[in-house]
mmCIF file of C-alpha atoms in Angstrom:
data_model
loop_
_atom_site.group_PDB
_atom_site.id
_atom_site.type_symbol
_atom_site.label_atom_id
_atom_site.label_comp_id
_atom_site.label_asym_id
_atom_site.label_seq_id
_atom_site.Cartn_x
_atom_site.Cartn_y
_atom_site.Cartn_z
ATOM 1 C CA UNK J 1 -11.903 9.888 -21.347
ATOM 2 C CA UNK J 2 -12.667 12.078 -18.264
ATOM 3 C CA UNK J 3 -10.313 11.251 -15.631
ATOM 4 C CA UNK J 4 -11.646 12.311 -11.796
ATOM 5 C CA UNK J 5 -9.718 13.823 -9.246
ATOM 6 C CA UNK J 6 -10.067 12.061 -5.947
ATOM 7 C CA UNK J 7 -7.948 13.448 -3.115
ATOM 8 C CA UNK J 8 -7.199 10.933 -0.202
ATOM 9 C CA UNK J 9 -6.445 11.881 3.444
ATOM 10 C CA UNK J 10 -3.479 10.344 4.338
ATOM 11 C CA UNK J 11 -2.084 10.376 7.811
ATOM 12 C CA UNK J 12 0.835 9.091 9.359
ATOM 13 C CA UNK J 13 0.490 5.284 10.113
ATOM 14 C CA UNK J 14 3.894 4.316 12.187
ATOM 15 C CA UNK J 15 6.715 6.402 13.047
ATOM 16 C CA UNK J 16 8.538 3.243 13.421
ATOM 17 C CA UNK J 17 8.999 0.520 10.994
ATOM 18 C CA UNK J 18 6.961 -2.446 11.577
ATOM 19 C CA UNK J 19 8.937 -5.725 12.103
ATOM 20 C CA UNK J 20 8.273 -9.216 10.828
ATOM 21 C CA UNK J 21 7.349 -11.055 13.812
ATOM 22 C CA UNK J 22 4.719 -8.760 14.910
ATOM 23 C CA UNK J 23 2.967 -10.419 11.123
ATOM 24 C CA UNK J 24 1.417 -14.071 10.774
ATOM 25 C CA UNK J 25 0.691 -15.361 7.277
ATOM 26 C CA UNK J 26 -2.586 -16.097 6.618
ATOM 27 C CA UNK J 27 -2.625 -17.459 2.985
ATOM 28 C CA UNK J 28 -1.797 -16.719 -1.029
ATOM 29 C CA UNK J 29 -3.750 -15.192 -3.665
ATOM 30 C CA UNK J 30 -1.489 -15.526 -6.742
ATOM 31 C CA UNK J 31 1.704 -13.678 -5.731
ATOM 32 C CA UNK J 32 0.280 -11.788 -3.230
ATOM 33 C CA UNK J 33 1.091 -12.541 0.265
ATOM 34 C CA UNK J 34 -1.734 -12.042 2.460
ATOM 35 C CA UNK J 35 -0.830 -11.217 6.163
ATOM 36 C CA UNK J 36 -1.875 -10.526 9.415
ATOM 37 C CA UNK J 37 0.007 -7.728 11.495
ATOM 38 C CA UNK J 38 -0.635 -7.334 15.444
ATOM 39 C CA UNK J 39 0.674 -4.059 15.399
ATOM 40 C CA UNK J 40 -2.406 -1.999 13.823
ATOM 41 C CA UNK J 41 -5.464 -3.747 15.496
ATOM 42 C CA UNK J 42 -5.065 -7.152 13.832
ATOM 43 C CA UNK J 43 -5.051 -5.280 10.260
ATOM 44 C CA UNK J 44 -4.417 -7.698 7.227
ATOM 45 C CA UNK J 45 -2.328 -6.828 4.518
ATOM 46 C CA UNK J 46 -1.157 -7.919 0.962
ATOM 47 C CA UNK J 47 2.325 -7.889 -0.078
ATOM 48 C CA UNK J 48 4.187 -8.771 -3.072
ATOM 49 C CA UNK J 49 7.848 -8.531 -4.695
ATOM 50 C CA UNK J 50 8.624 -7.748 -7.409
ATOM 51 C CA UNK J 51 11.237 -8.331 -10.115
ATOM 52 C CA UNK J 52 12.712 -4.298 -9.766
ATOM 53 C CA UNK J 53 13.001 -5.440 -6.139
ATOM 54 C CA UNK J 54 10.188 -3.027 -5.148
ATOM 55 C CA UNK J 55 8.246 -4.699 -2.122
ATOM 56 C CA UNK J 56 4.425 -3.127 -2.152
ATOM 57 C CA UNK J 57 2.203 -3.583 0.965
ATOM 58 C CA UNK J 58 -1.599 -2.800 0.765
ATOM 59 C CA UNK J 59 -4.250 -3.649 3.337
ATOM 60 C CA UNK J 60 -6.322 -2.089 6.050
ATOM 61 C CA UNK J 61 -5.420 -0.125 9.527
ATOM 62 C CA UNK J 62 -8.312 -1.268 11.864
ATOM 63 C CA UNK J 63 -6.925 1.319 14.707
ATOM 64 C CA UNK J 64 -7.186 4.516 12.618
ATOM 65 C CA UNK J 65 -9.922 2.899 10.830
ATOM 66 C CA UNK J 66 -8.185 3.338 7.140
ATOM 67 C CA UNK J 67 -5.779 1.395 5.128
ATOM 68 C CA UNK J 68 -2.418 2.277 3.711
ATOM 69 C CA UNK J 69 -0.227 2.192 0.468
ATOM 70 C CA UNK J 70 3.775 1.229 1.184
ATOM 71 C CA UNK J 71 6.264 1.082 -1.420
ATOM 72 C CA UNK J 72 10.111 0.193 -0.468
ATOM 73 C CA UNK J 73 12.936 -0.545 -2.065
ATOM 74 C CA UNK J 74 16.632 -1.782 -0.996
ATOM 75 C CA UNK J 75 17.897 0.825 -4.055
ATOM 76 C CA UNK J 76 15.733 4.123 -2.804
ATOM 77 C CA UNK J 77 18.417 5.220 -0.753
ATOM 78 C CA UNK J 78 18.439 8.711 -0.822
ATOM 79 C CA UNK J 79 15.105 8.741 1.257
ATOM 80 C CA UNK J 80 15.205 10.608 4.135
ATOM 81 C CA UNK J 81 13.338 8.309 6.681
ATOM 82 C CA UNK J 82 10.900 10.370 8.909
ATOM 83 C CA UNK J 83 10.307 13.110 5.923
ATOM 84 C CA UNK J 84 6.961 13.632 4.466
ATOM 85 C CA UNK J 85 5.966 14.782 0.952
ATOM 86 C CA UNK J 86 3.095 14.303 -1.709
ATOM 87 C CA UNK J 87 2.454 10.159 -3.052
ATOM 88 C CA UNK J 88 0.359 10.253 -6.510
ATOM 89 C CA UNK J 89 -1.608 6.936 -7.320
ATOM 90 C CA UNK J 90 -2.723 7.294 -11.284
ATOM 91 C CA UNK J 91 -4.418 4.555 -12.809
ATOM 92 C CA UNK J 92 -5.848 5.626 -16.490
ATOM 93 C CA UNK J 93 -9.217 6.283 -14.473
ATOM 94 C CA UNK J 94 -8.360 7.949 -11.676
ATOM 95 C CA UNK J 95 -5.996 10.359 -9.663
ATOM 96 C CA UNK J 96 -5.387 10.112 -6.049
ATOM 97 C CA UNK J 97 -2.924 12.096 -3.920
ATOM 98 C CA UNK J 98 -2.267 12.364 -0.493
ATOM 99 C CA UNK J 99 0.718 12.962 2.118
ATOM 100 C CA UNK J 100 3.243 10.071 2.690
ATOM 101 C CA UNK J 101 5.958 9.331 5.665
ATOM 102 C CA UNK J 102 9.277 8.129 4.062
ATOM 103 C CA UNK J 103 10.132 4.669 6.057
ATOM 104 C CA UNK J 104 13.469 2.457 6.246
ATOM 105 C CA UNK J 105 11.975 -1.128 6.942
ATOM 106 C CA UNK J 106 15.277 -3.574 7.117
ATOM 107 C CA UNK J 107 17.823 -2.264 4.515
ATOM 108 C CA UNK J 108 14.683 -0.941 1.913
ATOM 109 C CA UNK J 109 13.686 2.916 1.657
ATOM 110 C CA UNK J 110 10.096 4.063 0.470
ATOM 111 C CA UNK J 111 7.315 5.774 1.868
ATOM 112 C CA UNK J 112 4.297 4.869 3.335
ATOM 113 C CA UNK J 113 0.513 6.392 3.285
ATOM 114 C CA UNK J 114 -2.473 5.812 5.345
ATOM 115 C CA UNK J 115 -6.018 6.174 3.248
ATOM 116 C CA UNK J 116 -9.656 6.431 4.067
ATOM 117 C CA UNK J 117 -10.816 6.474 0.774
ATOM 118 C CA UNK J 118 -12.404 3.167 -0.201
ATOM 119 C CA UNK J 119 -12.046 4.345 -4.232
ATOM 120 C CA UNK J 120 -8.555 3.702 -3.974
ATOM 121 C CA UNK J 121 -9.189 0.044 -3.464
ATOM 122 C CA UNK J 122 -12.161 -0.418 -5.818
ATOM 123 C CA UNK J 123 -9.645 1.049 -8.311
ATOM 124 C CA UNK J 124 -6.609 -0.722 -7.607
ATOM 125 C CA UNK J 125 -9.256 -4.017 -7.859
ATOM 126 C CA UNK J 126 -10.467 -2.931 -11.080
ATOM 127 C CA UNK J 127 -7.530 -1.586 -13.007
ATOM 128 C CA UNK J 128 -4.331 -3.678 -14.339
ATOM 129 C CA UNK J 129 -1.873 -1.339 -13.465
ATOM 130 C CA UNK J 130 -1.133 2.285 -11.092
ATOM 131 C CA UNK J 131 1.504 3.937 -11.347
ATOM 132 C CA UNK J 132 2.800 5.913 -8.123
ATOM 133 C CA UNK J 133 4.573 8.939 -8.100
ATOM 134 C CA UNK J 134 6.894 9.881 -5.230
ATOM 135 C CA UNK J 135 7.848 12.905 -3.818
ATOM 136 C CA UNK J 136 10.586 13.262 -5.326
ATOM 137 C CA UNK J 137 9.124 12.704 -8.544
ATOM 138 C CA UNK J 138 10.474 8.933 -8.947
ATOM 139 C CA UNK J 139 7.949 7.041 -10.942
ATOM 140 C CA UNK J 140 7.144 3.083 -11.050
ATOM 141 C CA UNK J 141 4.493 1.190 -12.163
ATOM 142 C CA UNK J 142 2.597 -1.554 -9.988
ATOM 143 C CA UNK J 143 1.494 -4.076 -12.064
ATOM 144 C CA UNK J 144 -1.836 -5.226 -10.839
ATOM 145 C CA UNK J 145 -2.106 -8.165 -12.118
ATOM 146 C CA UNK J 146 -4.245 -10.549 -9.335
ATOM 147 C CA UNK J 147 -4.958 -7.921 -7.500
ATOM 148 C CA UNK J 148 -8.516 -8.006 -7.796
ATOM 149 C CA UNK J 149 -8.443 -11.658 -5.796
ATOM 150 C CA UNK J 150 -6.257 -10.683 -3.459
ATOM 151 C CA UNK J 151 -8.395 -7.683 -2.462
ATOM 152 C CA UNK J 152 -11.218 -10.197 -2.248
ATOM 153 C CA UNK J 153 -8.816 -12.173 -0.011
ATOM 154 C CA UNK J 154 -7.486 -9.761 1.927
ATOM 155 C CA UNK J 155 -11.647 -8.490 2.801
ATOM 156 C CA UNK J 156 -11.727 -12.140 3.924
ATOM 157 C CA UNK J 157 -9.080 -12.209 6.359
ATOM 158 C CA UNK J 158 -10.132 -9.144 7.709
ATOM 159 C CA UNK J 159 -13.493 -10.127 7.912
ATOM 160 C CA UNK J 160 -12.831 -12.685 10.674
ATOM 161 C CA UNK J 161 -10.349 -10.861 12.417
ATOM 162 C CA UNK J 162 -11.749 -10.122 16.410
#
């Protein structure tokens, strides 16, 4: 199988971590969380937890006019919040790559990357699994399970945002 290279801009989304309150929950597609957060324009997002305590955020960034990819976790301590380095997405389809900002969002440690590139959501829809590669080179899988209805979801909540 052929796998194609897609490269994603990815700019900086938030220098500072985004807090709960400025996000109102809009509804549930499986275990994804769909949300609504003031902060970016009214952007909606999809968030889930999962077992390995890795919290993964996904939805769109209607002031840059992009969406973004967050992955944190309370046990990634070593990131240096504020750094930047190279995020991989590879689903067994597809590559993506792109710059990331490491982020501390209360007590968890990831990174987080703003996209433009819609393939990165038509993939994550269509695949069951991605796995992400840090800068560091720390690899985990996202199970994808659901996804595919909570990207419907999360177009819908966006959708009839003002």
């Amino acid at each position: 199988m052929l796998q194609k290279l897609f490269y994603i801009l990815f700019a900086i989304v938030s220098a500072n971590p985004l807090k709960a309150e400025d996000r109102q929950y809009w509804g549930a597609a499986g275990d994804w969380a769909i949300l609504i957060d003031e902060e970016v324009g009214d952007g909606c997002l999809m968030q889930k937890d999962f077992a390995n305590g890795i919290r993964v955020e996904f939805g769109y960034v209607p002031d840059l006019n992009g969406g973004f990819f967050s992955a944190v976790s309370a046990d990634w301590k070593s990131v240096d919040a504020g750094s930047r380095g190279i995020v991989k997405f590879i689903t067994d389809q597809a590559k993506f790559a792109g710059e990331a900002e490491m982020i501390e969002v209360d007590g968890r440690y990831g990174g987080r990357a703003f996209f433009n590139n819609p393939n990165l959501t038509t993939e994550m829809a269509a695949r069951r699994s991605i796995t992400v590669i840090g800068p560091e080179g720390g690899t985990f899988d996202v199970d994808l399970t659901g996804t595919s209805r909570a990207i419907s979801m999360l177009k819908e909540c966006q959708s009839v945002q003002g």
